[in-house]
Coordinates of C-alpha atoms and ligand atoms in Angstrom, one line a residue:
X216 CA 1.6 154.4 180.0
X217 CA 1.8 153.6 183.5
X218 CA 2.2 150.3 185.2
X219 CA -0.2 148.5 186.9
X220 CA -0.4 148.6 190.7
X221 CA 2.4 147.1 193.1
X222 CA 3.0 146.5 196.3
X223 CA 6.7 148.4 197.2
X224 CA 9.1 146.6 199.1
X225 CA 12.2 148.1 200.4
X226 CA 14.3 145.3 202.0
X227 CA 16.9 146.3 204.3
X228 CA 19.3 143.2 203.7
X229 CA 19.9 140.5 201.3
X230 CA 18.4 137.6 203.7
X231 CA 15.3 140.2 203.4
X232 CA 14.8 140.4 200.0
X233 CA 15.4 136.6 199.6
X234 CA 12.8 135.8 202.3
X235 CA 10.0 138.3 200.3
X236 CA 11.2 136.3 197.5
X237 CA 10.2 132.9 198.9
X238 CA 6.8 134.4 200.2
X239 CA 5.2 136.0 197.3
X240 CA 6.7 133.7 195.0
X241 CA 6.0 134.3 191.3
X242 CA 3.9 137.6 191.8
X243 CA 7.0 139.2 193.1
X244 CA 9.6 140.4 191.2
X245 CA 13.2 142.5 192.2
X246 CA 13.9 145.5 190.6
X247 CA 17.6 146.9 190.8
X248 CA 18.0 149.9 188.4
X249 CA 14.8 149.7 187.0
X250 CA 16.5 150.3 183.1
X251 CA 14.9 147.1 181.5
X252 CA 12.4 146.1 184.1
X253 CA 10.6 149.3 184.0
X254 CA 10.0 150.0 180.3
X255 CA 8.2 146.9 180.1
X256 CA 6.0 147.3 183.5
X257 CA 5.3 150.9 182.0
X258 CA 4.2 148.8 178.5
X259 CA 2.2 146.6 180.2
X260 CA 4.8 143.7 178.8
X261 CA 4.7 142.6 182.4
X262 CA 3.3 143.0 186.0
X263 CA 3.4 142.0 189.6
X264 CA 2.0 142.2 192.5
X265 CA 4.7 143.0 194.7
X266 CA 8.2 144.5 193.7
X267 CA 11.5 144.0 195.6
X268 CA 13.6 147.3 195.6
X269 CA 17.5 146.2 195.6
X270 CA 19.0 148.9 195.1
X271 CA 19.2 150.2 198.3
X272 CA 21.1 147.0 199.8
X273 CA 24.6 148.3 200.3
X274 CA 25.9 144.9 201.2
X275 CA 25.6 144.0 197.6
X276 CA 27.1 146.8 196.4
X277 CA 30.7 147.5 195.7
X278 CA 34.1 146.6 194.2
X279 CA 36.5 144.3 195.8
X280 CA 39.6 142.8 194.5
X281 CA 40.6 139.0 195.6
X282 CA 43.7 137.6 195.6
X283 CA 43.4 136.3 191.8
X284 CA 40.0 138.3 191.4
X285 CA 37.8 141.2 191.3
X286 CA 34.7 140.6 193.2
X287 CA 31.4 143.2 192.0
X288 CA 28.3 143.7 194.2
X289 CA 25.2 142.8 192.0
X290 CA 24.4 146.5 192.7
X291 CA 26.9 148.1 191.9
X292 CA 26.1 150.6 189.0
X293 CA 27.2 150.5 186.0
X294 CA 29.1 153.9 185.8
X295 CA 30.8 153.1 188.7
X296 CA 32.3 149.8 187.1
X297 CA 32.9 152.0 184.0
X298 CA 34.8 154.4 186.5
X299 CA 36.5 152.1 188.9
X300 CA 40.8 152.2 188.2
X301 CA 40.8 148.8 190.1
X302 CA 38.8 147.5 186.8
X303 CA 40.2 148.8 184.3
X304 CA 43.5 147.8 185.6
X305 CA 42.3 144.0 186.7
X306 CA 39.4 143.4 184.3
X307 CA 40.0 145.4 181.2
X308 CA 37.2 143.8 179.0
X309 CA 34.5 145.0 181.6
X310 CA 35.8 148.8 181.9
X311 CA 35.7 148.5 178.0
X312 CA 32.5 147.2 177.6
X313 CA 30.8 149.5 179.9
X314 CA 30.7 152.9 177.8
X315 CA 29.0 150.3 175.2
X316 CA 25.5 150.5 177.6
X317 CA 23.2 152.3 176.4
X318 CA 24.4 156.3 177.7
X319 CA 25.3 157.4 180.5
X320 CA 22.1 158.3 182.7
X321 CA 21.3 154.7 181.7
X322 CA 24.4 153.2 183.2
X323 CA 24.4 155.5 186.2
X324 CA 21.0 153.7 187.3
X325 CA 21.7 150.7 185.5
X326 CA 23.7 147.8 187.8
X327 CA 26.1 145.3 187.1
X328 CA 23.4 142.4 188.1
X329 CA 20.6 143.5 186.3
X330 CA 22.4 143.7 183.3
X331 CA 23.4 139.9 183.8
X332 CA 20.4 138.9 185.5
X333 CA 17.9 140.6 182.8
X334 CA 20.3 138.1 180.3
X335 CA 19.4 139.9 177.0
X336 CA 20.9 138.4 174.1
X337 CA 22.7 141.1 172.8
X338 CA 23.9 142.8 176.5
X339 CA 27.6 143.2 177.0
X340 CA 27.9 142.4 180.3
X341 CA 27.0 138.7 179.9
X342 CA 28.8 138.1 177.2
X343 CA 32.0 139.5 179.2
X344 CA 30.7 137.6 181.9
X345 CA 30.7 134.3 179.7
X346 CA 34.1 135.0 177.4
X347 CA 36.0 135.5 181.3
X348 CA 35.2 132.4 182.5
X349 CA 33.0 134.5 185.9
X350 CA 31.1 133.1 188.6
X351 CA 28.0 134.2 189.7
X352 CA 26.5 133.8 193.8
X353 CA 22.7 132.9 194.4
X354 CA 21.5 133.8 197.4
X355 CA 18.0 132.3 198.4
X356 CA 16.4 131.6 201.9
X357 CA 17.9 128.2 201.4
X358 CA 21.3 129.4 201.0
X359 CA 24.2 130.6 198.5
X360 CA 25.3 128.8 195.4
X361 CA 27.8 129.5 192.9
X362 CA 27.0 129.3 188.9
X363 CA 29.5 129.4 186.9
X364 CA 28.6 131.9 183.6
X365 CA 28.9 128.8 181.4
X366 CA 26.3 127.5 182.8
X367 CA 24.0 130.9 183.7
X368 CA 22.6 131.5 180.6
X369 CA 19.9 129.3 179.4
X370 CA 17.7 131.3 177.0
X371 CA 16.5 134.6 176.1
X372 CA 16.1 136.6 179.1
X373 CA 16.2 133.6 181.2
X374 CA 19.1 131.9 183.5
X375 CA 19.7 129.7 185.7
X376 CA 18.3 132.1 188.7
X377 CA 15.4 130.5 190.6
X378 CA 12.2 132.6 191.1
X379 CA 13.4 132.7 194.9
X380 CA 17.2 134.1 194.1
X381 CA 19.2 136.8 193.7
X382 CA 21.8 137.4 191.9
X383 CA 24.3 139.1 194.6
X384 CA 28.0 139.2 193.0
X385 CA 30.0 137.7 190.0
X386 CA 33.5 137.2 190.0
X387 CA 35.4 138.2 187.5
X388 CA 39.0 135.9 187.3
X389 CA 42.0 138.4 187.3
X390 CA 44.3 137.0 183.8
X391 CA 47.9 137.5 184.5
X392 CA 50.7 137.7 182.1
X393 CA 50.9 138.5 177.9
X394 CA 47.2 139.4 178.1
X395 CA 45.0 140.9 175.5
X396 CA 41.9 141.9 175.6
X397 CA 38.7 143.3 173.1
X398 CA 35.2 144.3 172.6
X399 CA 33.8 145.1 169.5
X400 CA 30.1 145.2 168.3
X401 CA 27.9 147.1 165.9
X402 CA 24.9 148.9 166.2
X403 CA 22.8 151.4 164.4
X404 CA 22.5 154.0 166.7
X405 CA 25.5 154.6 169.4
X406 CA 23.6 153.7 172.3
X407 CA 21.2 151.1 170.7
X408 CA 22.0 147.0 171.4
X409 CA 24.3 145.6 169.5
X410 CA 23.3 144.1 166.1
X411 CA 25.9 142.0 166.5
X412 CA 29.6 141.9 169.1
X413 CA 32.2 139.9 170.2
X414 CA 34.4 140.1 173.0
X415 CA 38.0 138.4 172.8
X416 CA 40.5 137.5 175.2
X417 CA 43.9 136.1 174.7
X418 CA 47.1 135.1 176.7
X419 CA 50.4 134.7 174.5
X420 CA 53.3 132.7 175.9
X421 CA 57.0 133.5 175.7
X422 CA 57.3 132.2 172.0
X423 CA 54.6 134.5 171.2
X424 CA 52.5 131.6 170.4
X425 CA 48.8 131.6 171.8
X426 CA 48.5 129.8 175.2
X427 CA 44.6 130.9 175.4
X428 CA 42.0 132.1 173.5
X429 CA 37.9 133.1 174.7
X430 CA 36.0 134.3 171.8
X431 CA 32.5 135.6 173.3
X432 CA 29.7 136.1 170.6
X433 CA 26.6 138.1 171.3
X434 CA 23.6 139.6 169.7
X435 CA 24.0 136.2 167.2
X436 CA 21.3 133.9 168.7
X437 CA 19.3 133.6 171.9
X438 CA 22.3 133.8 174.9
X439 CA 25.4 134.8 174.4
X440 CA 27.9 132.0 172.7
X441 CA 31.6 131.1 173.1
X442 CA 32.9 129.8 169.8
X443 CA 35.2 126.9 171.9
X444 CA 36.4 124.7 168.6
X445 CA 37.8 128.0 167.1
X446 CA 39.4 128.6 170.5
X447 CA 40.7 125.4 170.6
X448 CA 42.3 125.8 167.2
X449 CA 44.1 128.7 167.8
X450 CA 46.1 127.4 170.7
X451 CA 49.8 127.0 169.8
X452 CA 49.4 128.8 167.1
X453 CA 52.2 131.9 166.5
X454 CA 50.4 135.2 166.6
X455 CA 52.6 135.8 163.6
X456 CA 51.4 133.5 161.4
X457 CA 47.5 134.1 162.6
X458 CA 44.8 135.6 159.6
X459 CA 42.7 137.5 161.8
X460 CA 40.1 137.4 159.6
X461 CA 39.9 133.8 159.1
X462 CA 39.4 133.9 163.1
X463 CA 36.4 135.9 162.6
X464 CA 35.1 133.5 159.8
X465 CA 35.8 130.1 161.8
X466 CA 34.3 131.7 164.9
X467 CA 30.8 132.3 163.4
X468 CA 30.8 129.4 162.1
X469 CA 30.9 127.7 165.2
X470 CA 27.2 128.5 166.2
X471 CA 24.5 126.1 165.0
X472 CA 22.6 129.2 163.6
X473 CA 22.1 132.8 163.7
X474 CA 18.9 134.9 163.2
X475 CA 17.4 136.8 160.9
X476 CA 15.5 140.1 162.5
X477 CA 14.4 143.2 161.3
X478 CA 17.8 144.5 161.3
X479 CA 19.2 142.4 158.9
X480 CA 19.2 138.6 157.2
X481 CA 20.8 135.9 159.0
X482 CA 23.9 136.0 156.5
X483 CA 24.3 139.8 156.9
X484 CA 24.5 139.5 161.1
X485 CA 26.7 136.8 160.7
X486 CA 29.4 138.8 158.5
X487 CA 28.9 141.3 160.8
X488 CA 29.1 139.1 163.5
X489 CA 32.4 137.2 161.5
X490 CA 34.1 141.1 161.3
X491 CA 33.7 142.0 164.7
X492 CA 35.7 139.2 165.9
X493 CA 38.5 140.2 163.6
X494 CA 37.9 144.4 163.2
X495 CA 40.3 146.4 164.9
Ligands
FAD295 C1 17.5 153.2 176.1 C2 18.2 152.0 176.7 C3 19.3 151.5 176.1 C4 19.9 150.4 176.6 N1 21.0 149.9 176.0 C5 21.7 148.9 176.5 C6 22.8 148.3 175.9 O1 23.3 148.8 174.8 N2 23.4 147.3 176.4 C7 22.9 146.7 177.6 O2 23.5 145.7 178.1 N3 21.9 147.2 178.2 C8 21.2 148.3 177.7 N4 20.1 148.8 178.4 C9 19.7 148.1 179.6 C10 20.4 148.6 180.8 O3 21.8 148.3 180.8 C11 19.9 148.0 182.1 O4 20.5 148.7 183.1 C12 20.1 146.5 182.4 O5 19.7 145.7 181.4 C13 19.4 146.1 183.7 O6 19.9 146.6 184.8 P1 19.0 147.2 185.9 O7 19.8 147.3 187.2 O8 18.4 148.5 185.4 O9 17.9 146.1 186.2 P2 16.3 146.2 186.3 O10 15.7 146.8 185.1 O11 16.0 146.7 187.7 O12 16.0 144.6 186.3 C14 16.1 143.9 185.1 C15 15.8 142.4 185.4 O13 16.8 141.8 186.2 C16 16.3 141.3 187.5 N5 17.3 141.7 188.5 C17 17.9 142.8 188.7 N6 18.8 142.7 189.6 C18 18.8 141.4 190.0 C19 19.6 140.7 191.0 N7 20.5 141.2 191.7 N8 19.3 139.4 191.1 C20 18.3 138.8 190.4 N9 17.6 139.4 189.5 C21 17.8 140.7 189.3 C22 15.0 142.1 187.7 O14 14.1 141.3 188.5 C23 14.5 142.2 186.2 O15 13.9 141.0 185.8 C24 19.5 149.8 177.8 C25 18.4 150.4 178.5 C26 17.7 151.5 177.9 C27 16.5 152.0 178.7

């Protein structure tokens, strides 16, 4: 199938887009990579009249490192945050979730801000995003805002973005000191979304007790989920004495419910969902 006709846009700058944004209003729509948005335009899941080609914007692109963070352009591909040294060495989570998209010629066109933008439930990018604590910059013709990721995700396939936004970076927090970091999810196929995945980061303090703990969940509900009493719990606690698997089990059972789909009962994802917290 083909999509239906649309007017192409090929801003030259952010301010650009943002203004196209504000003028064709819900008929418009930005397209980055085009690795979600144009499957469904080619199904006829969806259509508008004018689309807004990102890609090209340079000035949202790229890989900077803060002070205390590393900075991603929105269009920054995702092969190239797969790649990047200054990840991996700042952000380990994200160079370890990135192999987890889809395959390769999917992440080579695929950006960073699509992936979080687009919001699907069971995307890895978001739910590294949410376990890392990141920040994500608005721009619209009105201005810039910042969101944090706690706050970004409000349903499936839906955030906080207005119509008239773009998502332009996210900020990752750089995590200093006895840091650990993991990303596990299941799926049928390699490739395929995960059934179910969790994402875990923890800091341990001199006495080799836990000073922090983020437990991200996703692929178990409609966003992705932070199991926050179970990360409470574990604080103080000596890594000695900790059953990983128990971790697994409380953290599922910190979401209000999973669902069933054709993949599997709501009590099968959520062992799944229970061992990827604790599988090694
Ligand atoms: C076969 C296949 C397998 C895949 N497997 C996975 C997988 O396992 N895990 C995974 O996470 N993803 C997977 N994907 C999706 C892929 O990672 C996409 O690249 C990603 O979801 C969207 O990024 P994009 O740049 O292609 O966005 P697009 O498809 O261009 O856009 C997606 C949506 O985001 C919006 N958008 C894009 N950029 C911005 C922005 N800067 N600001 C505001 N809105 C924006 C668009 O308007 C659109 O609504 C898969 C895709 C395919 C085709």
């Amino acid at each position: 199938m083909k999509p239906s006709a649309f007017e192409y846009h090929r801003p030259t700058t952010p301010e650009e887009a943002a203004e196209l944004l504000t003028e064709f209003g819900d008929d418009a729509k930005l397209i980055a990579g085009g690795q979600s948005l144009m499957p469904m335009l080619n199904l006829r899941l969806a259509a508008f009249e004018h689309l807004i080609d990102i890609r090209g914007l340079t000035d949202l692109a790229g890989i900077t490192h803060d002070s205390d963070s590393i900075v991603i352009g929105a269009t920054t591909n995702q092969a190239t945050v797969g790649l990047s040294t200054t990840v991996l060495e700042s952000v380990p989570l994200l160079s370890r979730a990135t192999p987890l998209i889809g395959h390769f010629p999917i992440r080579n066109r695929g950006t960073l801000g699509g992936s979080v933008a687009h919001a699907d439930a069971a995307a890895e990018y978001p739910a590294v995003a949410l376990t890392l604590d990141a920040e994500l910059e608005a721009l619209s013709s009105s201005g810039r805002r910042t969101i944090p990721a706690s706050e970004f995700f409000t349903g499936m396939w839906t955030t906080a973005l207005r119509d008239d936004e773009i998502l332009t970076k996210v900020t990752f927090p750089v995590r200093e000191g006895r840091c650990g970091f993991a990303i596990n999810e299941f799926s049928r196929r390699k490739g395929d979304f995960a059934m179910a995945g969790a994402c875990v980061a923890v800091k341990i303090d001199d006495s080799s007790r836990v000073e922090s703990c983020s437990i991200g969940l996703f692929g178990l509900g409609s966003i992705p989920m932070r199991a926050t009493s179970t990360e409470r719990s574990l604080v103080g606690c000596s890594i000695d004495d900790l059953q990983v698997r128990d971790v697994g089990h409380a953290a599922v059972s910190d979401l209000e419910s999973v669902p069933a789909d054709l993949h599997g009962s709501a009590a099968y994802r959520t062992r799944v969902g229970a061992t990827m917290v604790h599988a090694r």
